[in-house]
PDB file of C-alpha atoms and ligand atoms in Angstrom:
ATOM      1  CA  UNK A  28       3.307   6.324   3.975  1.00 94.00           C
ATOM      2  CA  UNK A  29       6.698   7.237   5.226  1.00 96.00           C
ATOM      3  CA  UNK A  30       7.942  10.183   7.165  1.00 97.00           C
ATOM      4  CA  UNK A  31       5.009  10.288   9.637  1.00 97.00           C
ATOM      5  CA  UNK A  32       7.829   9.788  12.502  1.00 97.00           C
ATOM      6  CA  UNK A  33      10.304  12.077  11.338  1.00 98.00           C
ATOM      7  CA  UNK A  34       6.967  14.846  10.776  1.00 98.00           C
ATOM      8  CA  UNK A  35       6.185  14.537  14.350  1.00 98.00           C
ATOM      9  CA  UNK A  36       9.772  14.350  15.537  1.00 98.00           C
ATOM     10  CA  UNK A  37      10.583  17.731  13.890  1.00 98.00           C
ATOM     11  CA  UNK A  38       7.421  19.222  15.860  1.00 98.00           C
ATOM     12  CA  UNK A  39       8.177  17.957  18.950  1.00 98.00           C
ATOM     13  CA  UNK A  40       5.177  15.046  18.708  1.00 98.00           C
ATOM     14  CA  UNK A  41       4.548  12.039  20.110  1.00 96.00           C
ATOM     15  CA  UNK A  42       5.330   9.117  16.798  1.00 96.00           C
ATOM     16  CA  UNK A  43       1.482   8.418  17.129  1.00 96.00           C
ATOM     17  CA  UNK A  44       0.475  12.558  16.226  1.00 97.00           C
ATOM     18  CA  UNK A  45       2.673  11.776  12.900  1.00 97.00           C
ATOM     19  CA  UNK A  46       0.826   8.518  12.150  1.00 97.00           C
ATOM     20  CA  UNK A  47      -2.653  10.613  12.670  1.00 97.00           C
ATOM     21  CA  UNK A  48      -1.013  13.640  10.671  1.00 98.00           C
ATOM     22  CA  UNK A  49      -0.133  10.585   7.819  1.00 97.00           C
ATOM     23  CA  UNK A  50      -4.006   9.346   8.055  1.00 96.00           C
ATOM     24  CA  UNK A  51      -5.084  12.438   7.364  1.00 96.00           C
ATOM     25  CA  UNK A  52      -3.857  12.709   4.154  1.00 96.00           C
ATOM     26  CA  UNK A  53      -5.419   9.561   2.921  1.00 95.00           C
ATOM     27  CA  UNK A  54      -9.215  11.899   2.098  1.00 93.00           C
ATOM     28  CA  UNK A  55      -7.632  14.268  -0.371  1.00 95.00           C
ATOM     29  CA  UNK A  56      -5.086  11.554  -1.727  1.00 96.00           C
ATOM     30  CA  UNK A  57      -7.768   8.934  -3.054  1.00 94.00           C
ATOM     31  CA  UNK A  58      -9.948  12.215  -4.020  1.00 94.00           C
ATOM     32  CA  UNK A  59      -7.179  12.911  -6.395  1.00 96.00           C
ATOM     33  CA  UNK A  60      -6.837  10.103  -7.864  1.00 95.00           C
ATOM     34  CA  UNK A  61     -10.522   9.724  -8.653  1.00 93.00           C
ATOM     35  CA  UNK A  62     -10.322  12.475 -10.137  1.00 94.00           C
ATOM     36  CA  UNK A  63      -7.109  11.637 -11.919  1.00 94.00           C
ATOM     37  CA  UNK A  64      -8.595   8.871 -13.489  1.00 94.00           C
ATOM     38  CA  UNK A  65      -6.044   6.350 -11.582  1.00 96.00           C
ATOM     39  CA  UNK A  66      -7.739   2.850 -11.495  1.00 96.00           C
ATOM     40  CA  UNK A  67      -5.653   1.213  -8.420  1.00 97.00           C
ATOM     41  CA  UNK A  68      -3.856   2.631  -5.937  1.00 97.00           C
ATOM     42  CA  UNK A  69      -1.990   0.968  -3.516  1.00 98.00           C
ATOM     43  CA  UNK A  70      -0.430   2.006  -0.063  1.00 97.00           C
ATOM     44  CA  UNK A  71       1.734   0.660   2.227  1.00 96.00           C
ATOM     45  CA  UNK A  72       0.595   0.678   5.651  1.00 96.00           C
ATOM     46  CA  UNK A  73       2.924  -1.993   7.880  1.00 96.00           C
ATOM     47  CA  UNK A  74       5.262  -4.218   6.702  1.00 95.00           C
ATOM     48  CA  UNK A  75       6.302  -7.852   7.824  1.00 94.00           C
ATOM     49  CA  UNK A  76       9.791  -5.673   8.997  1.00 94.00           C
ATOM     50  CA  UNK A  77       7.439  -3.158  11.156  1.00 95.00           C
ATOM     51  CA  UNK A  78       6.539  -5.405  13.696  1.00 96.00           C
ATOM     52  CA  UNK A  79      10.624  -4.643  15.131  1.00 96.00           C
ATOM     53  CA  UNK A  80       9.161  -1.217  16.338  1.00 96.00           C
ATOM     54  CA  UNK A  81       8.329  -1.171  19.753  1.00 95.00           C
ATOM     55  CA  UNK A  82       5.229  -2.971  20.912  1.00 96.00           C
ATOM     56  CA  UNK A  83       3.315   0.329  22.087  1.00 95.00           C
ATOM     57  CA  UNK A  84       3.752   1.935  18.373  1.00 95.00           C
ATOM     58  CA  UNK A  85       2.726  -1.195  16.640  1.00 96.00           C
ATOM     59  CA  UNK A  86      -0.627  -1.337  19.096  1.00 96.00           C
ATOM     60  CA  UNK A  87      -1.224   2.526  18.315  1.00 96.00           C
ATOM     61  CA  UNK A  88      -0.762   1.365  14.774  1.00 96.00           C
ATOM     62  CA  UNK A  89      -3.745  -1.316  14.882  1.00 97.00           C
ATOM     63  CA  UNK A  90      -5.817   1.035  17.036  1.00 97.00           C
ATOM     64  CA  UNK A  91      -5.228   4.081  14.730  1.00 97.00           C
ATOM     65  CA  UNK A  92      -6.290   1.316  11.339  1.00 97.00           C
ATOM     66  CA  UNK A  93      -9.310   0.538  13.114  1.00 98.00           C
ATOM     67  CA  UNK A  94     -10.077   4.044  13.795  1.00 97.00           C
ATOM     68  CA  UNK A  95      -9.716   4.839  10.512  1.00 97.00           C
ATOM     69  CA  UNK A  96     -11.329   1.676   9.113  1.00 97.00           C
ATOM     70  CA  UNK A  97     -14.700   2.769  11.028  1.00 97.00           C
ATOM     71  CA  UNK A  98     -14.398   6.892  10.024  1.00 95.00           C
ATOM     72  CA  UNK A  99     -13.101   5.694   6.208  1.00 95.00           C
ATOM     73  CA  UNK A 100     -14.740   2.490   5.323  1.00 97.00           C
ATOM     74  CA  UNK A 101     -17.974   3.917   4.600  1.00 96.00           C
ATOM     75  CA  UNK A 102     -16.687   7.149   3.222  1.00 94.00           C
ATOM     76  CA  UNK A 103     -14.635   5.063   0.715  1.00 95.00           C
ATOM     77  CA  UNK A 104     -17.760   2.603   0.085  1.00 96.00           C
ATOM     78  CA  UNK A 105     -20.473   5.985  -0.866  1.00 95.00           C
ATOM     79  CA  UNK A 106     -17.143   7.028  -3.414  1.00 92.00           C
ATOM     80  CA  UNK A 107     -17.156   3.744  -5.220  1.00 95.00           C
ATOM     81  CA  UNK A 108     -13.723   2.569  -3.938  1.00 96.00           C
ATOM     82  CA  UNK A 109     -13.445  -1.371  -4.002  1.00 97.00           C
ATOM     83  CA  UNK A 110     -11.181  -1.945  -0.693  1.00 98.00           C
ATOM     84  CA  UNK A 111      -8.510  -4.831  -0.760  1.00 98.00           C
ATOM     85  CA  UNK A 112      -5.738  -6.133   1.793  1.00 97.00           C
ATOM     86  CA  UNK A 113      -2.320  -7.352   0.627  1.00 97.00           C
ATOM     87  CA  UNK A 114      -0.386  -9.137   3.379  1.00 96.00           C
ATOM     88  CA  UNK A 115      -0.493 -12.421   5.319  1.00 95.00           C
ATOM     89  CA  UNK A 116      -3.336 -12.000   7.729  1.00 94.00           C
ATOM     90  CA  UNK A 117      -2.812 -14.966   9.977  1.00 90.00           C
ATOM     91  CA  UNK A 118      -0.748 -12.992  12.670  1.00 89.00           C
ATOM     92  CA  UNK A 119      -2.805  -9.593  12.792  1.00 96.00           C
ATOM     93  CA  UNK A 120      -4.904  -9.162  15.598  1.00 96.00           C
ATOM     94  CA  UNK A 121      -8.803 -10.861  14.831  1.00 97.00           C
ATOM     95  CA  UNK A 122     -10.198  -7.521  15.581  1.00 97.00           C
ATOM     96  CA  UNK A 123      -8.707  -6.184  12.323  1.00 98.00           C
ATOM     97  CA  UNK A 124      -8.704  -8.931  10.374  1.00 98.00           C
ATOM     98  CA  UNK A 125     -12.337  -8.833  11.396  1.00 98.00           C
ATOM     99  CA  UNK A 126     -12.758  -4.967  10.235  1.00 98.00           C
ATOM    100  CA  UNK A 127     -10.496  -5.852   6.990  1.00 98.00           C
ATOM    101  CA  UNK A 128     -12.954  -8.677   6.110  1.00 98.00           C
ATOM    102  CA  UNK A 129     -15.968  -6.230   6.343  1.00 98.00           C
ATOM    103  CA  UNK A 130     -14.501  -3.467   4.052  1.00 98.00           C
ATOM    104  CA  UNK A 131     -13.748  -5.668   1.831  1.00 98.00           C
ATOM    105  CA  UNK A 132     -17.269  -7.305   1.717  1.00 98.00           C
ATOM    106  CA  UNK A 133     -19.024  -3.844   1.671  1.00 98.00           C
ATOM    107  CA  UNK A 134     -17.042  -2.382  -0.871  1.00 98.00           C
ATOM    108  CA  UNK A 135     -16.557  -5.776  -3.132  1.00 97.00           C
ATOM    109  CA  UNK A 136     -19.203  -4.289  -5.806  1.00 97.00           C
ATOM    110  CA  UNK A 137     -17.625  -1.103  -6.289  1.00 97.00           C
ATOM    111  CA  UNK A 138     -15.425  -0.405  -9.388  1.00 94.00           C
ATOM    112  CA  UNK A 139     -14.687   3.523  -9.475  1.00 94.00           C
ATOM    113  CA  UNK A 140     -11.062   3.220  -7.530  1.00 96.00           C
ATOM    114  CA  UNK A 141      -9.706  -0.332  -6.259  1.00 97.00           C
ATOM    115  CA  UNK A 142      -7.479   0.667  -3.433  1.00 97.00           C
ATOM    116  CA  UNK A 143      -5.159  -1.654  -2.096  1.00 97.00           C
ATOM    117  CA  UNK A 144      -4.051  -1.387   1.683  1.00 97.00           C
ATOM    118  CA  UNK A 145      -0.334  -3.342   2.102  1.00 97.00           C
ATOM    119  CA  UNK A 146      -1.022  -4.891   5.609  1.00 97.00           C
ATOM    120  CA  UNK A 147       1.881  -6.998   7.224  1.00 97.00           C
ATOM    121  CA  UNK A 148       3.203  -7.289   4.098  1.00 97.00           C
ATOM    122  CA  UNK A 149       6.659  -8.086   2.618  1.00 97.00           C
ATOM    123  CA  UNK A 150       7.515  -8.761  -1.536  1.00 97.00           C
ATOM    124  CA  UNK A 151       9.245 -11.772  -0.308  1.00 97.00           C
ATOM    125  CA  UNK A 152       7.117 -13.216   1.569  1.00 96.00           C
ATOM    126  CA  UNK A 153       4.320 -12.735  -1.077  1.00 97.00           C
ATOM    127  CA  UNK A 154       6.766 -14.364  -3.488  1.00 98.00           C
ATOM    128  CA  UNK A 155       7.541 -17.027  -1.226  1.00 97.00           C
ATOM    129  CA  UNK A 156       4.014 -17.506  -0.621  1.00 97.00           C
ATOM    130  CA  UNK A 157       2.842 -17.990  -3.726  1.00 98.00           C
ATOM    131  CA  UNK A 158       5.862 -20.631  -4.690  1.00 98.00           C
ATOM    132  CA  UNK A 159       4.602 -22.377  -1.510  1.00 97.00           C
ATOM    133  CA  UNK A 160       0.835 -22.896  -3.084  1.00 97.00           C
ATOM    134  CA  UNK A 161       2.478 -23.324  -6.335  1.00 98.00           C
ATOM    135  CA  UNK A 162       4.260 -26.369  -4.834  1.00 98.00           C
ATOM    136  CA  UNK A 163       1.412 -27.125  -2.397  1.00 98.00           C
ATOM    137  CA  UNK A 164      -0.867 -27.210  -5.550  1.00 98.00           C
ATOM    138  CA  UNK A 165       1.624 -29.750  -7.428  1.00 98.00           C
ATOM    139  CA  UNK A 166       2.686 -27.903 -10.847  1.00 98.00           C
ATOM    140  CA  UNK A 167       5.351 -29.243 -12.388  1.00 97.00           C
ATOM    141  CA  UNK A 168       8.060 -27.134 -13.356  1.00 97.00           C
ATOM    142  CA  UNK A 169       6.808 -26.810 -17.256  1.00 97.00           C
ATOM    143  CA  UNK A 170       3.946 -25.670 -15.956  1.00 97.00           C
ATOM    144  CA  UNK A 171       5.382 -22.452 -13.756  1.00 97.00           C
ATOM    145  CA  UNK A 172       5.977 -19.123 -16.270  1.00 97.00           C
ATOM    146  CA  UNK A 173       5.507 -15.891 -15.091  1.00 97.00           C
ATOM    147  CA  UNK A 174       1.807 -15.718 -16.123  1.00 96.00           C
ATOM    148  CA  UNK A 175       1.276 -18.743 -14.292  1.00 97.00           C
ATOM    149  CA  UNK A 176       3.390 -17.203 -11.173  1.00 98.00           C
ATOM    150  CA  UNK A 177       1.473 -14.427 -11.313  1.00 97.00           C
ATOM    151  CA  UNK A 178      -1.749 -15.992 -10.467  1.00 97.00           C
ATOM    152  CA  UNK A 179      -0.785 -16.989  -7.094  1.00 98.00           C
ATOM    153  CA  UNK A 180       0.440 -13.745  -5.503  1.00 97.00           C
ATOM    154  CA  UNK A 181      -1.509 -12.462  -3.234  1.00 96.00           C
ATOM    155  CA  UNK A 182      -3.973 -10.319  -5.013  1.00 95.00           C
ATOM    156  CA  UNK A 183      -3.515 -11.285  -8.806  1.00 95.00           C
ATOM    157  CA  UNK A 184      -5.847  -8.984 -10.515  1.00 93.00           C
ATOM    158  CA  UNK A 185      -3.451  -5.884  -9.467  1.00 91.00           C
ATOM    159  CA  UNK A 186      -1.906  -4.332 -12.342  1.00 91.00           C
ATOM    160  CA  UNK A 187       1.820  -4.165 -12.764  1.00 94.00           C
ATOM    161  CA  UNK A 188       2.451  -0.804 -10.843  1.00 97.00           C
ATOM    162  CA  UNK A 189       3.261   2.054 -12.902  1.00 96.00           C
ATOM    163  CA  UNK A 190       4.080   4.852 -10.462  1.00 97.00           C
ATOM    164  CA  UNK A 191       5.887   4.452  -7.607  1.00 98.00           C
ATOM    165  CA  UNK A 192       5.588   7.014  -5.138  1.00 98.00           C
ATOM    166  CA  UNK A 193       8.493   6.786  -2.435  1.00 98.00           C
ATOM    167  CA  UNK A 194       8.238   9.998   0.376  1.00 98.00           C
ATOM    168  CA  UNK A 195      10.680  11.402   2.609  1.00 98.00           C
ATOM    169  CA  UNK A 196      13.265  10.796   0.083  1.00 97.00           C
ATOM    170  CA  UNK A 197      14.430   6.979   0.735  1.00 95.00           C
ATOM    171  CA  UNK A 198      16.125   5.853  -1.943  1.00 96.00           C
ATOM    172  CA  UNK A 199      14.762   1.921  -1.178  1.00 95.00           C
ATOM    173  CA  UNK A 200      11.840   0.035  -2.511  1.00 95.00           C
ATOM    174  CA  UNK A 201      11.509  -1.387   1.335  1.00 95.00           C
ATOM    175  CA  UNK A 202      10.252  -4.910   0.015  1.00 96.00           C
ATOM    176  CA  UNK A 203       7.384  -3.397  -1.695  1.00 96.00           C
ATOM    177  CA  UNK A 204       5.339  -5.070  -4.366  1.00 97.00           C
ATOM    178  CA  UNK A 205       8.848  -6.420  -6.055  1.00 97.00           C
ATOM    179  CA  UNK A 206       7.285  -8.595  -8.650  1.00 97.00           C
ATOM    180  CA  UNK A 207       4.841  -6.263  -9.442  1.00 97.00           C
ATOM    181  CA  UNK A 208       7.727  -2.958 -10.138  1.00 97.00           C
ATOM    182  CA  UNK A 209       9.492  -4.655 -12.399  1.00 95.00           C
ATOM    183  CA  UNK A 210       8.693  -1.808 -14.764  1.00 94.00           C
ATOM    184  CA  UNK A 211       7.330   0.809 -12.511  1.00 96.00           C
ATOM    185  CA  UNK A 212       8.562   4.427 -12.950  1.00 96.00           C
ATOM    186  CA  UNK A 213       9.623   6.295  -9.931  1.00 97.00           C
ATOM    187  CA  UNK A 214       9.182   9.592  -7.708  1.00 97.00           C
ATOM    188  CA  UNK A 215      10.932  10.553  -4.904  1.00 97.00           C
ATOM    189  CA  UNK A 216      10.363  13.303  -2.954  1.00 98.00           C
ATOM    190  CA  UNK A 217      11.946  14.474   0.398  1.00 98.00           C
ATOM    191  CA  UNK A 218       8.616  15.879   1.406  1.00 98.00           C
ATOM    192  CA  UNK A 219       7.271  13.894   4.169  1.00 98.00           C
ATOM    193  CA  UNK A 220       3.828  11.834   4.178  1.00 98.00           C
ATOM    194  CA  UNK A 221       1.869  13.986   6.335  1.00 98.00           C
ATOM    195  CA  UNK A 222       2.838  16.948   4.186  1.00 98.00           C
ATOM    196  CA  UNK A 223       2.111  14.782   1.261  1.00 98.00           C
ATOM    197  CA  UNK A 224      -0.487  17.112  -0.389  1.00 97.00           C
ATOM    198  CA  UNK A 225      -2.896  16.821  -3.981  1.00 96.00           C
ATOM    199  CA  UNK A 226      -0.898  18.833  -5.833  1.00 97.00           C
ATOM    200  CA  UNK A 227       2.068  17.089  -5.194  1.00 98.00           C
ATOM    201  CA  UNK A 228       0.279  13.627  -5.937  1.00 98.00           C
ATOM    202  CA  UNK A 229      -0.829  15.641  -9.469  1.00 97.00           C
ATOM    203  CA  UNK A 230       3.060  17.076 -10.107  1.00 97.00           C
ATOM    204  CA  UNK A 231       3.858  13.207  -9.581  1.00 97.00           C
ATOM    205  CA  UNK A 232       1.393  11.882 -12.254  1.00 96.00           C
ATOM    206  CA  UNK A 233       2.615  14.399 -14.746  1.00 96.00           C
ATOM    207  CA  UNK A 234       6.174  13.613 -14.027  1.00 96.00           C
ATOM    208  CA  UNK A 235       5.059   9.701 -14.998  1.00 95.00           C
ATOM    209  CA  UNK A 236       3.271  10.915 -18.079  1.00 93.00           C
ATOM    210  CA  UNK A 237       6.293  12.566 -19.356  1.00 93.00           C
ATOM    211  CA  UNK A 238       8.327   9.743 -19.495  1.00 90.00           C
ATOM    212  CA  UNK A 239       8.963   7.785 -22.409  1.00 82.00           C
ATOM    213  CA  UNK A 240       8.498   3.768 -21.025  1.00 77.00           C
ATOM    214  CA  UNK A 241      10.601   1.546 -22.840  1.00 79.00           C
ATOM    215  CA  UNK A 242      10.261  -1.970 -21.243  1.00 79.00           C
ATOM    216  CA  UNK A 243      13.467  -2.971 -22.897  1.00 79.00           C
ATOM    217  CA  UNK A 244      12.892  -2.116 -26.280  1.00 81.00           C
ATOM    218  CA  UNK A 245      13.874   1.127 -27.817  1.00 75.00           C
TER     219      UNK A 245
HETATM  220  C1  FPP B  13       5.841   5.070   7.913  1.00 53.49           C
HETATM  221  O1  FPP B  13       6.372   6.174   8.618  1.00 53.49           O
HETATM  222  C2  FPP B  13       4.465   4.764   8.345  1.00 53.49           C
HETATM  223  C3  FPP B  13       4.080   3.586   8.922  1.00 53.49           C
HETATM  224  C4  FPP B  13       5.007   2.472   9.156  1.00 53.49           C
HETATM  225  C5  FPP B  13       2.681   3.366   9.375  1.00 53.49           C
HETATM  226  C6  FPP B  13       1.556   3.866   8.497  1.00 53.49           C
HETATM  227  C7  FPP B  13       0.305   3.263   8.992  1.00 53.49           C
HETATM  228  C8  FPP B  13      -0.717   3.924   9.555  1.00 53.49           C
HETATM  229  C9  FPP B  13      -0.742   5.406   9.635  1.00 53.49           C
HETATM  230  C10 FPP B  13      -1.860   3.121  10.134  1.00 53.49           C
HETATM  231  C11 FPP B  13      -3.174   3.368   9.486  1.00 53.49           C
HETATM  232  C12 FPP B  13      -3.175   2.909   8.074  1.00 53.49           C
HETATM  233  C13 FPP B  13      -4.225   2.941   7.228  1.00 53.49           C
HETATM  234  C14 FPP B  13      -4.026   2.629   5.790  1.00 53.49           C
HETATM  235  C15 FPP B  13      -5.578   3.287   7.672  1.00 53.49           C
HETATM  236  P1  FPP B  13       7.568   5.965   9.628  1.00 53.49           P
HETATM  237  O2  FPP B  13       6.993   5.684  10.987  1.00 53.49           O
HETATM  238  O3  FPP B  13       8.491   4.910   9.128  1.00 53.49           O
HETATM  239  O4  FPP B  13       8.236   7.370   9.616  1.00 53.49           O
HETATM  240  P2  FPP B  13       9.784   7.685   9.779  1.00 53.49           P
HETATM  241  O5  FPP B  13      10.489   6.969   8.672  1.00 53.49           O
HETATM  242  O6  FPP B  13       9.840   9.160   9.653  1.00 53.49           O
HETATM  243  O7  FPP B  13      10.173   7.192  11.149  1.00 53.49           O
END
């Protein structure tokens, strides 16, 4: 979701406005891809790296996914999205753990859309994570392929990604999902994420089915 603090900066805004100007857009975003026919969508909401910003942003941050957990949660449950958290949990605040725990349990039945909320999350420490439990849980090396590794990231019925949609024209993945991209395609587009809009989220899934996907071969 990135650009919200360059949107409000350009307008004269507090960071905050462009964080509520960047929820905004999440409605008409999972709209579209229900209707698109996309089966998981994932977003990136705070990284492990985020918690650097300054300690009144990060609390607006926390307030603002509460606020939006109450408003959304149901929303998203009556539109038969399955919710789901990526991230380690242990050093968010109870209150959302607490409000993650409860979308996930009201939405667990639901299998129109699984959307995936990145939530203090890093691709290392996922990856790091999961060779911790791998260890923990005593494989032995013959034992650990990439199937196997698989299994023990965080969530490990998400797809491989397909589309990756980067905005406000970074040229980084940002530690995002990196085991999961190894194949994803890419679009990058300067416009911001507040201004991120259906059609654009449309223009991107046509640009992906386009593309001729490889994997390696020819
Ligand atoms: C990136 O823009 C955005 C974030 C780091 C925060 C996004 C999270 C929320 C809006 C909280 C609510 C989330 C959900 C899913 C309900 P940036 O601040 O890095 O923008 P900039 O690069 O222009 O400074």
């Amino acid at each position: 979701m990135d650009g919200n603090g360059r949107w409000a900066q350009r307008r004269w805004l507090p960071r905050a406005a462009g964080h509520r100007a960047g929820v905004a857009v999440l409605t008409p975003l999972l709209e579209a891809a229900g209707e698109a026919g996309v089966k998981t969508l994932t977003l990136y909401a705070f990284s492990t790296e985020n918690w650097a910003r300054p300690v009144d942003e990060v609390d607006t941050l926390m307030s603002l996914f509460l606020e939006t957990a109450r408003k959304k949660v149901p929303q998203l449950n009556d539109r038969g999205a399955r919710l789901r958290f990526l991230g380690r949990r242990e050093h968010l605040p109870e209150s959302v753990r607490a409000a993650m725990r409860e979308a996930e349990d009201l939405t667990a039945q639901n299998d129109r859309l699984d959307v995936y909320i990145a939530l203090n999350y890093g691709g290392r420490s996922e990856i790091v994570d999961a060779a911790r439990r791998i260890v923990a849980d005593g494989l032995s090396p013959d034992e650990v392929d990439e199937a196997t590794f698989s299994k023990y990231l965080y969530a490990p019925e998400v797809p491989e990604v397909d589309l990756l949609i980067r905005t406000s024209g970074e040229l980084r993945i940002s530690n995002f999902l990196l085991w999961q991209i190894a194949y994803a395609e890419f679009y990058i587009t300067d416009t911001l994420w507040p201004d991120f809009s259906r059609e654009e989220f449309f223009r991107a899934i046509e640009s992906y089915a386009s593309r001729s996907r490889r994997r390696g071969g020819v």
